[in-house]
Coordinates of C-alpha atoms in Angstrom, one line a residue:
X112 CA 14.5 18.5 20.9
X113 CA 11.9 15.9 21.2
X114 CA 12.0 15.0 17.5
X115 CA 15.3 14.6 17.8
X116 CA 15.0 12.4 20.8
X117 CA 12.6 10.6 19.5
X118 CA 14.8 10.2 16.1
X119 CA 17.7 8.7 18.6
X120 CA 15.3 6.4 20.0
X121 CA 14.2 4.9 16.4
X122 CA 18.0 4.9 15.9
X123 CA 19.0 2.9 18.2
X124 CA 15.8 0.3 17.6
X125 CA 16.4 0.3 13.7
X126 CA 19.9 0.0 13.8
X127 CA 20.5 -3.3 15.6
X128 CA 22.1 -5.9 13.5
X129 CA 18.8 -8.1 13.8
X130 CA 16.4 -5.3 12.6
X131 CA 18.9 -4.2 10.1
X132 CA 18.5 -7.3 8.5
X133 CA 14.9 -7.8 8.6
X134 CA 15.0 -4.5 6.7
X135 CA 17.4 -5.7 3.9
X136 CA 15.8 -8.7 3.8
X137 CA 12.3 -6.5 3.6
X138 CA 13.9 -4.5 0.4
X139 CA 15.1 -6.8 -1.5
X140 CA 12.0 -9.1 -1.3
X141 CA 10.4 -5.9 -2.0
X142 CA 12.0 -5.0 -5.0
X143 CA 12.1 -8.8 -6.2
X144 CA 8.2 -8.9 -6.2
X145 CA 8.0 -5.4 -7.2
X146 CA 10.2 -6.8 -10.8
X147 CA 8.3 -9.7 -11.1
X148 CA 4.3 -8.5 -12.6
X149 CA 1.8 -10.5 -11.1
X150 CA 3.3 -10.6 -7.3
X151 CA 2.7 -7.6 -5.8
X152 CA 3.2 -6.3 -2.2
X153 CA -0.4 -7.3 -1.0
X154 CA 0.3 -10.9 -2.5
X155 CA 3.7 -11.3 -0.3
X156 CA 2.7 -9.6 2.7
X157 CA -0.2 -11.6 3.0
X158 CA 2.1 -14.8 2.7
X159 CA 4.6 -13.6 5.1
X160 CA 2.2 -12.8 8.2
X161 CA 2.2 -16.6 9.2
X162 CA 6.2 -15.4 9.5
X163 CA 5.9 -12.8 12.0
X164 CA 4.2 -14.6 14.4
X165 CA 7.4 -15.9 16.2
X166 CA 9.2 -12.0 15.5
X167 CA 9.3 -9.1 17.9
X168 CA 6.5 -6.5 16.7
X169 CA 9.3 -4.2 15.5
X170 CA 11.2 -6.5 13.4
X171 CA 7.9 -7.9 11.8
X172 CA 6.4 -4.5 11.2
X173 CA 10.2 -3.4 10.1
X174 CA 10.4 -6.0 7.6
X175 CA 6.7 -5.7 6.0
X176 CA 7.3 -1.9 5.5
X177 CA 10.4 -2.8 3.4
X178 CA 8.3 -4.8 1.4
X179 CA 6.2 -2.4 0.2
X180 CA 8.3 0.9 -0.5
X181 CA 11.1 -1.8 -1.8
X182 CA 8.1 -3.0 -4.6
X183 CA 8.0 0.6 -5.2
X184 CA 11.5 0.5 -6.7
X185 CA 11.3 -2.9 -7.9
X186 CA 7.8 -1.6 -10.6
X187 CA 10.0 1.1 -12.1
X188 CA 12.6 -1.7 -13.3
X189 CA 10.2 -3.6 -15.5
X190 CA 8.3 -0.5 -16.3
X191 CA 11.0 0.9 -17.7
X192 CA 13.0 -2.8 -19.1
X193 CA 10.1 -4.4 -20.3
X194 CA 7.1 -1.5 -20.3
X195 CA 5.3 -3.8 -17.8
X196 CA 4.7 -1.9 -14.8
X197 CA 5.1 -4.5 -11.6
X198 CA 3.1 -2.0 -9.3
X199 CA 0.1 0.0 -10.2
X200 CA 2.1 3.2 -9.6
X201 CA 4.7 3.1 -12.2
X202 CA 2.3 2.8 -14.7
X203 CA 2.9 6.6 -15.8
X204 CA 7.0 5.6 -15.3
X205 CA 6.7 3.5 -18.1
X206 CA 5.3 5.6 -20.4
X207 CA 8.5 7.4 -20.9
X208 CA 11.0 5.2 -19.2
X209 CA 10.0 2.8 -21.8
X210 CA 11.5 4.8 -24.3
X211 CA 14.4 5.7 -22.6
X212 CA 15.5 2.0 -22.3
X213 CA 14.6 1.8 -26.6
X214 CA 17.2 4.5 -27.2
X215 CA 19.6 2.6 -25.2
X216 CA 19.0 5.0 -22.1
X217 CA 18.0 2.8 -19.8
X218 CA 20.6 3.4 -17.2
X219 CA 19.9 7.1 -17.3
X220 CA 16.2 6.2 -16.8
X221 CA 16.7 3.2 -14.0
X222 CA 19.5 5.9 -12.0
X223 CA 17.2 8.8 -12.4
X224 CA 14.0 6.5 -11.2
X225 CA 16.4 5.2 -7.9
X226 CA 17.5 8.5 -7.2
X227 CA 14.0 10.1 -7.2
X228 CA 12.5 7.5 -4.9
X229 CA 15.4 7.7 -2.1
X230 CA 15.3 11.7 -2.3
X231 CA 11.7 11.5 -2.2
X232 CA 11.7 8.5 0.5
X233 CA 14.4 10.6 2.9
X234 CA 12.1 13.5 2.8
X235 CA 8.8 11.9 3.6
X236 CA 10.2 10.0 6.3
X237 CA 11.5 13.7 7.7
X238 CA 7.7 14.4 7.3
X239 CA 6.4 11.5 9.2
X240 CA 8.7 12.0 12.2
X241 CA 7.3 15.7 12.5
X242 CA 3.8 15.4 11.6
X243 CA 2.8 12.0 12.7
X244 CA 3.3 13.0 16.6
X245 CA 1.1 15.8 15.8
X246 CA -1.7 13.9 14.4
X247 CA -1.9 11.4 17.0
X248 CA -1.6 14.2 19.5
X249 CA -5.3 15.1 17.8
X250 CA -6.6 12.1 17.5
X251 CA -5.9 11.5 21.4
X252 CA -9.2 14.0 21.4
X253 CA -11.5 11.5 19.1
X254 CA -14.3 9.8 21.2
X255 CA -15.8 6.9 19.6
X256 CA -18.2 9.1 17.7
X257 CA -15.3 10.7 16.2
X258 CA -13.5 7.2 15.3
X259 CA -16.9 6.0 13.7
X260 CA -17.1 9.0 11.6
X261 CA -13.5 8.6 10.4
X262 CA -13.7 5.4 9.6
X263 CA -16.8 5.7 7.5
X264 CA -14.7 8.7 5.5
X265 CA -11.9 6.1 5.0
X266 CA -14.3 3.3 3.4
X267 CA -15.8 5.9 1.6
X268 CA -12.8 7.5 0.1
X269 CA -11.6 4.1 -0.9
X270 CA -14.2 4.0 -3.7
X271 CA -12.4 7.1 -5.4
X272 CA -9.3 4.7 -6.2
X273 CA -11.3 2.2 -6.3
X274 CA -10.5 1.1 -10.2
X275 CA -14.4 0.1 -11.7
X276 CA -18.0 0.9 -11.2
X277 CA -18.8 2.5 -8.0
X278 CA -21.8 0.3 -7.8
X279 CA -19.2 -2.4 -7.3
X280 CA -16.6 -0.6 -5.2
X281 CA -19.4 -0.1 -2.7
X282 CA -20.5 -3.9 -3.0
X283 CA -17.0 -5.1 -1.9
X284 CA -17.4 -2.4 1.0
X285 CA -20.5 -3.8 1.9
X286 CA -19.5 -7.3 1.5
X287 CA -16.2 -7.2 3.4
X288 CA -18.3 -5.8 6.4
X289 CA -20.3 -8.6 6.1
X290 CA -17.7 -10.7 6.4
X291 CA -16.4 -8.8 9.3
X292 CA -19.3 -9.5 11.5
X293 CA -19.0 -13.6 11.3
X294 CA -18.0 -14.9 14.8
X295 CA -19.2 -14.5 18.3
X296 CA -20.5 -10.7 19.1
X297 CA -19.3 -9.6 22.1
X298 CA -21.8 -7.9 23.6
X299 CA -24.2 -10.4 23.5
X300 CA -22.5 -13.8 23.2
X301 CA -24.2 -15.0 20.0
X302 CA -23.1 -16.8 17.0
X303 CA -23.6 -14.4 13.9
X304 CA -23.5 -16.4 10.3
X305 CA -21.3 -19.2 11.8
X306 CA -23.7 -21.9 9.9
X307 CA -23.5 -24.0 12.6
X308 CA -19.8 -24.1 12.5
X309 CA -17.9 -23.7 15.7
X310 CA -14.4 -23.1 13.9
X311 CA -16.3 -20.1 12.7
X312 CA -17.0 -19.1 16.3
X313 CA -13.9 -16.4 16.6
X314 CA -14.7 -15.3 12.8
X315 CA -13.0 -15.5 10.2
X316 CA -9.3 -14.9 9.7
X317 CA -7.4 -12.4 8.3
X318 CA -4.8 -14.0 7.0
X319 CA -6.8 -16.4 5.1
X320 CA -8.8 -13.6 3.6
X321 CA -6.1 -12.2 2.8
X322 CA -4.1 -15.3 1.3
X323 CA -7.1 -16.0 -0.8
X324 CA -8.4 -12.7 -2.3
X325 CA -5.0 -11.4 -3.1
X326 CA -2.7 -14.3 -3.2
X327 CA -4.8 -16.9 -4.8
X328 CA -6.9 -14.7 -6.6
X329 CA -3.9 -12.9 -8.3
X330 CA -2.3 -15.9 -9.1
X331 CA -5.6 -17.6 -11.3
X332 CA -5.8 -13.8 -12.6
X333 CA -2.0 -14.0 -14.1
X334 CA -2.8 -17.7 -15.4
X335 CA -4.5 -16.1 -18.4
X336 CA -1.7 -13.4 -18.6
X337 CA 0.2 -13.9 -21.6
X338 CA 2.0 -10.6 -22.0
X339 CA 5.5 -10.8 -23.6
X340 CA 8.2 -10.0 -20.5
X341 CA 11.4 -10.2 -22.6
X342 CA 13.8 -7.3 -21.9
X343 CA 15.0 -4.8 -23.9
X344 CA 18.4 -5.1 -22.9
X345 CA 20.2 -7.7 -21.4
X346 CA 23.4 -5.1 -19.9
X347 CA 22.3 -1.7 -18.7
X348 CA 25.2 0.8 -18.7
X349 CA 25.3 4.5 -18.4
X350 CA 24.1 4.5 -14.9
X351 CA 25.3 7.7 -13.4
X352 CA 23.4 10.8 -14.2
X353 CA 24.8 13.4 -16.6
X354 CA 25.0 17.3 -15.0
X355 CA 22.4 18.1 -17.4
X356 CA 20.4 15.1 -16.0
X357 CA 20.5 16.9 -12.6
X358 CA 19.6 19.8 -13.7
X359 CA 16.2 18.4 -15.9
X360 CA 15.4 16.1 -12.6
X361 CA 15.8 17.6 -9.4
X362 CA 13.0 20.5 -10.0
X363 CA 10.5 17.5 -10.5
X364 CA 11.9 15.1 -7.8
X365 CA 11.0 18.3 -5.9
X366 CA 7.9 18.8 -7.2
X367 CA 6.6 14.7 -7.0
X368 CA 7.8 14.5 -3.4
X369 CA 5.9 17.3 -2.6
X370 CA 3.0 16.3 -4.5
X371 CA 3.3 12.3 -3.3
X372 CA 3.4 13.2 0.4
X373 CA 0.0 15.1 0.6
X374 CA -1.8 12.5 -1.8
X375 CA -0.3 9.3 0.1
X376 CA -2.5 10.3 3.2
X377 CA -5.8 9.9 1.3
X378 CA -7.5 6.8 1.8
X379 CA -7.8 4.2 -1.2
X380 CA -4.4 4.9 -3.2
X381 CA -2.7 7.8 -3.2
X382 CA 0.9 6.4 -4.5
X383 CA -1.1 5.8 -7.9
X384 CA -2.8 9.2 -7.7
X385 CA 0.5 11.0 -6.9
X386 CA 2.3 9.2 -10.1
X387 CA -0.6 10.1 -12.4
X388 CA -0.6 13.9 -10.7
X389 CA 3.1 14.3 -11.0
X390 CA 3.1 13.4 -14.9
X391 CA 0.3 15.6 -15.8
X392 CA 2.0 18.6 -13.5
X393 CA 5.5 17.6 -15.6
X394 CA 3.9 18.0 -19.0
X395 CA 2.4 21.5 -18.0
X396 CA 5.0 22.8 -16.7
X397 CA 7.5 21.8 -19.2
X398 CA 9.6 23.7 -22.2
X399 CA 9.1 21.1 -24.3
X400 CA 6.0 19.0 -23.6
X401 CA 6.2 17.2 -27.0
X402 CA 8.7 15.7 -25.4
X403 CA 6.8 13.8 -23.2
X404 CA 5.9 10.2 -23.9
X405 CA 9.2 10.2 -26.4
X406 CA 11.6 9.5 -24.1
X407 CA 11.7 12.5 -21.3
X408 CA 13.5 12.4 -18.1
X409 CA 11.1 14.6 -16.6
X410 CA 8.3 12.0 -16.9
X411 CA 10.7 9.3 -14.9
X412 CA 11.6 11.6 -12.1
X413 CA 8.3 13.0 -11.2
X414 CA 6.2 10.2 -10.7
X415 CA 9.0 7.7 -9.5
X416 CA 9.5 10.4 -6.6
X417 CA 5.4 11.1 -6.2
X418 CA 5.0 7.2 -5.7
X419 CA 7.2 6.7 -3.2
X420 CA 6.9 9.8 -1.1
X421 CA 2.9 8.4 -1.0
X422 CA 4.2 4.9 -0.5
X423 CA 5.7 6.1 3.0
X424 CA 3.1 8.7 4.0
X425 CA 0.2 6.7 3.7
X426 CA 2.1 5.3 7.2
X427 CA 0.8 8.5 8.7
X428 CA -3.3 7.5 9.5
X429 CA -2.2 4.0 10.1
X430 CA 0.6 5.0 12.7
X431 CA -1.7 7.8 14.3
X432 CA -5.1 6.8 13.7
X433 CA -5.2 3.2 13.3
X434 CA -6.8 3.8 9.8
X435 CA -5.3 2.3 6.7
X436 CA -4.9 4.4 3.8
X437 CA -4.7 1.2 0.8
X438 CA -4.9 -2.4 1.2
X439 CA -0.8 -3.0 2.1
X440 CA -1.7 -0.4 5.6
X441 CA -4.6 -2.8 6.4
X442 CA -2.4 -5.7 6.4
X443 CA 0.1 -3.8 8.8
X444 CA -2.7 -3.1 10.7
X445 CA -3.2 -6.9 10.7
X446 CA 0.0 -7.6 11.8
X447 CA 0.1 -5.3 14.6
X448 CA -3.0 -7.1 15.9
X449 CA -1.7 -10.2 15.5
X450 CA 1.0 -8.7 17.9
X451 CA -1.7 -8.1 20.3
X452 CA -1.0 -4.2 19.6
X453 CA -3.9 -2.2 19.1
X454 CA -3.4 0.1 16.0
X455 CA -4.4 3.8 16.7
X456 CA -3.2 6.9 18.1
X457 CA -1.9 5.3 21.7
X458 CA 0.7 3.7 19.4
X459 CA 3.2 6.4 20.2
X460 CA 2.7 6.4 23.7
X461 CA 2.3 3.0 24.7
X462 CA 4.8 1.5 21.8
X463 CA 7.3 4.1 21.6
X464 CA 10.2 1.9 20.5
X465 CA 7.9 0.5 17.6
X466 CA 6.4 3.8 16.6
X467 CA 9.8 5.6 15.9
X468 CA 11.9 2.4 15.1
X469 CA 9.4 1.6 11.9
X470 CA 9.6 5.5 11.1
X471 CA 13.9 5.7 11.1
X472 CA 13.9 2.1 9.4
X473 CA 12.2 3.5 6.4
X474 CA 15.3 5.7 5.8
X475 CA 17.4 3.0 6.3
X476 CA 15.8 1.1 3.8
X477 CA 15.6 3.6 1.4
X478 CA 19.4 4.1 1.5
X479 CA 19.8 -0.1 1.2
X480 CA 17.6 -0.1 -1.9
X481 CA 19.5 3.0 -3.7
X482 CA 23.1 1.5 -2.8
X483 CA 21.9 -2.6 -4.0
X484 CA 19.3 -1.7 -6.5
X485 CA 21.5 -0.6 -9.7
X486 CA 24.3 -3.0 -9.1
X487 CA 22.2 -5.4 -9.0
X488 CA 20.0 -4.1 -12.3
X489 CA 21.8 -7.4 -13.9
X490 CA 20.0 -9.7 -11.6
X491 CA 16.7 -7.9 -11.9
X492 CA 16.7 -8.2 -15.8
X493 CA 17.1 -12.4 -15.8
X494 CA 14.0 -12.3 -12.9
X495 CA 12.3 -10.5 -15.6
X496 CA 12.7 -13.5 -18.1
X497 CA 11.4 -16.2 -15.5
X498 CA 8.3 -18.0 -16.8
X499 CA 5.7 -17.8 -14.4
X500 CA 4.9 -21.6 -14.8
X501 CA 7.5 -21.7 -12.8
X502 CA 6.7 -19.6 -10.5
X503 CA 2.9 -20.5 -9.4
X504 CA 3.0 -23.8 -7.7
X505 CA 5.8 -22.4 -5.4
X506 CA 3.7 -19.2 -4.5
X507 CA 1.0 -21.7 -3.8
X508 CA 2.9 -24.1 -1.5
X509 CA 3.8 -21.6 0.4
X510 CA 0.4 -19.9 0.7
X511 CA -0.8 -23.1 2.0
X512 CA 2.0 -23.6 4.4
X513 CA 1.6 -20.4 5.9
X514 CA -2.3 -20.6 5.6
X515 CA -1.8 -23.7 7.7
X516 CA 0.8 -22.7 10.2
X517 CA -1.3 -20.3 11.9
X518 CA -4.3 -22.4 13.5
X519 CA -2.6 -25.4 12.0
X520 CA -5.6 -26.5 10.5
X521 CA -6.9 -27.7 7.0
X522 CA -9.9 -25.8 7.3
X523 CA -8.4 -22.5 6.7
X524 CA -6.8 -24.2 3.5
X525 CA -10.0 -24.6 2.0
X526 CA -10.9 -21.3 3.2
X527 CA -8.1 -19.4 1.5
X528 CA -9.0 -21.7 -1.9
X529 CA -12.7 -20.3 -1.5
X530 CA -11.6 -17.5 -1.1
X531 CA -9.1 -17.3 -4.1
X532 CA -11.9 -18.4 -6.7
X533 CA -13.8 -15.4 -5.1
X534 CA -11.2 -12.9 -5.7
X535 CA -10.7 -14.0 -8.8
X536 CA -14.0 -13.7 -9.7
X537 CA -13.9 -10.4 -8.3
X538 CA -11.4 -9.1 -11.1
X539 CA -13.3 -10.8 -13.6
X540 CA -15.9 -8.8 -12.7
X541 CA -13.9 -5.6 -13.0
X542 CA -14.2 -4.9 -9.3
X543 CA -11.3 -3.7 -7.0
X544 CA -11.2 -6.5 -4.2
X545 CA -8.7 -3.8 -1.9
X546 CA -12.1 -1.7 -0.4
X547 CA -13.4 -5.3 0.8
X548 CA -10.2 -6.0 2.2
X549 CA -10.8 -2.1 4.4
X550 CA -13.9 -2.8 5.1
X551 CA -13.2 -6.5 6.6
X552 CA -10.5 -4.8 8.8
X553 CA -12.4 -1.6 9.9
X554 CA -15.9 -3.3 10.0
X555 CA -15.4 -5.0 13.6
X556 CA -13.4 -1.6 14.9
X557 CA -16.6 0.5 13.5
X558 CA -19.3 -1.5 15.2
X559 CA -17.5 -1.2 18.3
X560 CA -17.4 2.2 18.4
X561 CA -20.8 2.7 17.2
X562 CA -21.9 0.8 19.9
X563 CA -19.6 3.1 22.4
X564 CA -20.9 6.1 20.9
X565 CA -24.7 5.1 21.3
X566 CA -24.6 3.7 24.5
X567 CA -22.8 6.8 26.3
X568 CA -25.5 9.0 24.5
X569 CA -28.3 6.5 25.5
X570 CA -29.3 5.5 21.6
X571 CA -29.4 8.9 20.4
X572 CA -28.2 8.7 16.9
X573 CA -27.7 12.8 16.8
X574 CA -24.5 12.2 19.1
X575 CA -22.5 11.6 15.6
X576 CA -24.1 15.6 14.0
X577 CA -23.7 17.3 17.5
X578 CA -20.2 16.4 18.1
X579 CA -18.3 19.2 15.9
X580 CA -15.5 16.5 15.0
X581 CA -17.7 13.6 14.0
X582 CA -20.0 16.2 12.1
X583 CA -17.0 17.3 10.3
X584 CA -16.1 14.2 9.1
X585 CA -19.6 13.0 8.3
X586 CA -20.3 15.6 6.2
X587 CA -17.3 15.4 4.2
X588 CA -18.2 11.5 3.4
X589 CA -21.3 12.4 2.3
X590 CA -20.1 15.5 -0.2
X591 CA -17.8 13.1 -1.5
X592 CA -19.9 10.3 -2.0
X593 CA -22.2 13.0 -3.7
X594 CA -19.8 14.6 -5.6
X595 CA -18.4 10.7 -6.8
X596 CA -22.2 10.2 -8.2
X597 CA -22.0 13.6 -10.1
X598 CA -22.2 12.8 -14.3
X599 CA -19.2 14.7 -15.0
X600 CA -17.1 13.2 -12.3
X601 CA -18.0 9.6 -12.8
X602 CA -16.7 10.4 -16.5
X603 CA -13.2 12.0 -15.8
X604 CA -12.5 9.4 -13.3
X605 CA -13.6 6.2 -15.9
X606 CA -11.1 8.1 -18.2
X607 CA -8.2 8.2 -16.0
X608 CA -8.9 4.5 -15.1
X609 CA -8.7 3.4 -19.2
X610 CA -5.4 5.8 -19.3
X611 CA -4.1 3.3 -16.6

């Protein structure tokens, strides 16, 4: 009964004409910028904070959630179109989506993908509303020795998805906790790398970081991009699956939803992982394997369903523990706190209204994007064709707008220009910039606790290997870093990084 009390509450929070608008208008920018390579989630999300200043927490979080499981429906469409995946996680989609669309089956392949995701998305959101309570009924239980020792897990399972050398996934780690500690500490009161710089003083902020590395940084990164986006088709028909469609797909929408919801909790990735899991499980399991990669439903169902299902439940740690999962959870994270709410497992309690509102939104999205997506497939094919000459200097100007808007000063301009040079560099480099973008938001959280922890066991560092909890966690950071550094590891996961 308190589920379903709970479920009434979200109800009546998500279903106000205001917040049901924010969520449409969440979806459809989603899958916009999910259609359109080179945009991404992070990119927007990161442009629209400056926005959600003036919103109530709900709507803003509402609206940012939208984005980012309506992107995952927006990927498949030029994955499948042009065999340009728009998010990271329909990279496996295209493979035989792709070659649907050649043999003039790319309704069958853009239904099956919709259908997938909102089966998979109405499920995980079922999951979140029964196990997300539970989780945060656990974490009530962590001390700060406890949170430390999570959040070191977290950065350090970030380096598994972490696309590159793990020599330069940990840099970023290390470099986005350096840039964590700029500011005043407070504890003691003193500048820490401020340069003599008193708009420094309060550190640095997020949303410029944010702006710069992701926004910026993508943008000089698809400069050089001179991939051919021209579509295979200009009218899509055939939209409605056949009865022999249902009966290839629903086993694997099954199957990926399953799979998606246990891998989106893992820290670092797991829509990407789930898609990649899903396709592999697919081809095993199937009659005809040879089918695969010519063309076979199967290969579209699974991993749509597996990304999106992981799209939502990576919500779970950031709802309940205040620990985000990829680099799109540590800007919700950012939002909340630019709220003035406090991400972690008090959420529930203290934000009820928020907590279950988000959570019943997601369906409610999910529904939006399956009922506007595919008659509106005709739209999404001319975005394809937009040059994105056209594009960049309006992404810019409102980067810099937004950038400005929030301390309304030109200093944080050039700070999100710095910034953007840096993360392009970053890709250049063949590093992932998302673990920096973690560590930046868990590095002031983590030093807090340490400092908790130590001073209630009067600087004895054994507090974190006596607590059972913290241990735990501890221990399995340090197997996995271990295991991450084993030969035949390191290989398998360089592999599936060239597959993608």
């Amino acid at each position: 009964m308190d589920i379903f009390a709970n479920l009434m509450l979200g109800v009546s929070v998500s279903f106000t004409p205001a917040n049901l608008l924010y969520c449409f208008v969440g979806t459809i920018l989603g899958t916009a910028i999910g259609v359109l390579p080179g945009l991404g989630p992070v990119a927007t999300i990161a442009m629209l904070l400056p926005i959600t200043f003036g919103l109530p927490p709900e709507s803003a979080l509402i609206m940012l959630a939208g984005i980012y499981y309506g992107a995952q429906y927006g990927g498949s469409t030029t994955a499948i179109l042009v065999n340009l995946p728009g998010e990271p996680s329909s990279v496996v989609t295209a493979i035989d989506g792709h070659q649907m669309a050649r043999k003039g089956q790319a309704g069958r392949a853009l239904s099956t993908a919709a259908i997938g995701s909102f089966i998979a998305g109405t499920i995980a959101t079922l999951l979140i509303a029964v196990f997300a309570p539970l989780l945060a009924a656990v974490a009530l239980q962590f001390g700060p020795a406890e949170y430390f020792a999570l959040m070191v897990l977290g950065l350090i399972a970030s380096i598994v998805m972490a696309s590159g050398a793990l020599l330069h996934a940990l840099g970023m780690i290390l470099v986005g906790l350096l840039l964590g500690m700029v500011g005043t500490d407070v504890n003691s009161g003193v500048s820490r790398y401020t340069f003599g710089m008193p708009l420094l003083s309060d550190g640095l902020d997020f949303v410029v970081l944010a702006m710069g590395v992701f926004g910026i940084g993508e943008i000089i990164a698809n400069l050089s991009n001179t991939e051919d986006r021209s579509a295979m088709t200009k009218k899509v028909t055939g939209l409605l699956p056949t009865r022999d469609d249902w009966k290839r797909i629903l086993a694997p929408i099954l199957r990926g939803t399953a799979l998606g919801s246990v891998l989106g909790v893992l820290p670092g990735g797991g829509a990407a992982l789930a898609s990649f899991g899903s396709y592999s499980l697919e081809k095993r399991l199937a009659r005809n394997p040879q089918e695969f990669g010519q063309g076979a439903i199967e290969g579209v169902a699974g991993p749509e369903s597996a990304n999106n299902a992981g799209a939502q439940t990576s919500f779970i740690p950031m709802l309940t523990l205040g620990l985000p999962s990829n680099s799109v959870m540590a800007l919700m994270i950012g939002a909340m706190i630019i709220q003035g709410i406090q991400p972690g497992p008090s959420v529930m309690t203290s934000q009820p209204a928020l907590f279950w509102g988000l959570i019943v939104s997601m369906w409610a999205g999910n529904l939006m994007l399956l009922v506007l997506n595919l008659p509106l497939i005709g739209l999404w094919v001319k975005m394809i064709s937009i040059p994105y000459h056209y594009l960049y200097p309006i992404i810019i100007i409102f980067c810099a707008i937004g950038v400005f808007s929030v301390n309304n000063t030109t200093f944080d301009v050039f700070g999100m220009a710095i910034f953007g040079i840096a993360g392009y560099a970053v890709r250049k480099l063949d590093a992932e910039p998302a673990p920096l973008l973690l560590a930046f938001i868990l590095g002031p959280m983590m030093e807090e606790y340490l400092r908790r922890a130590l001073l209630f066991a009067k600087g004895d560092f054994s507090v974190f290997l006596i607590r059972p909890i913290s241990a735990g966690l501890i221990l399995v950071a340090v197997v996995l870093l271990a295991t991450l550094l084993l030969p035949s590891i390191r290989k398998k996961r360089e592999e599936v990084f060239q597959e993608e």
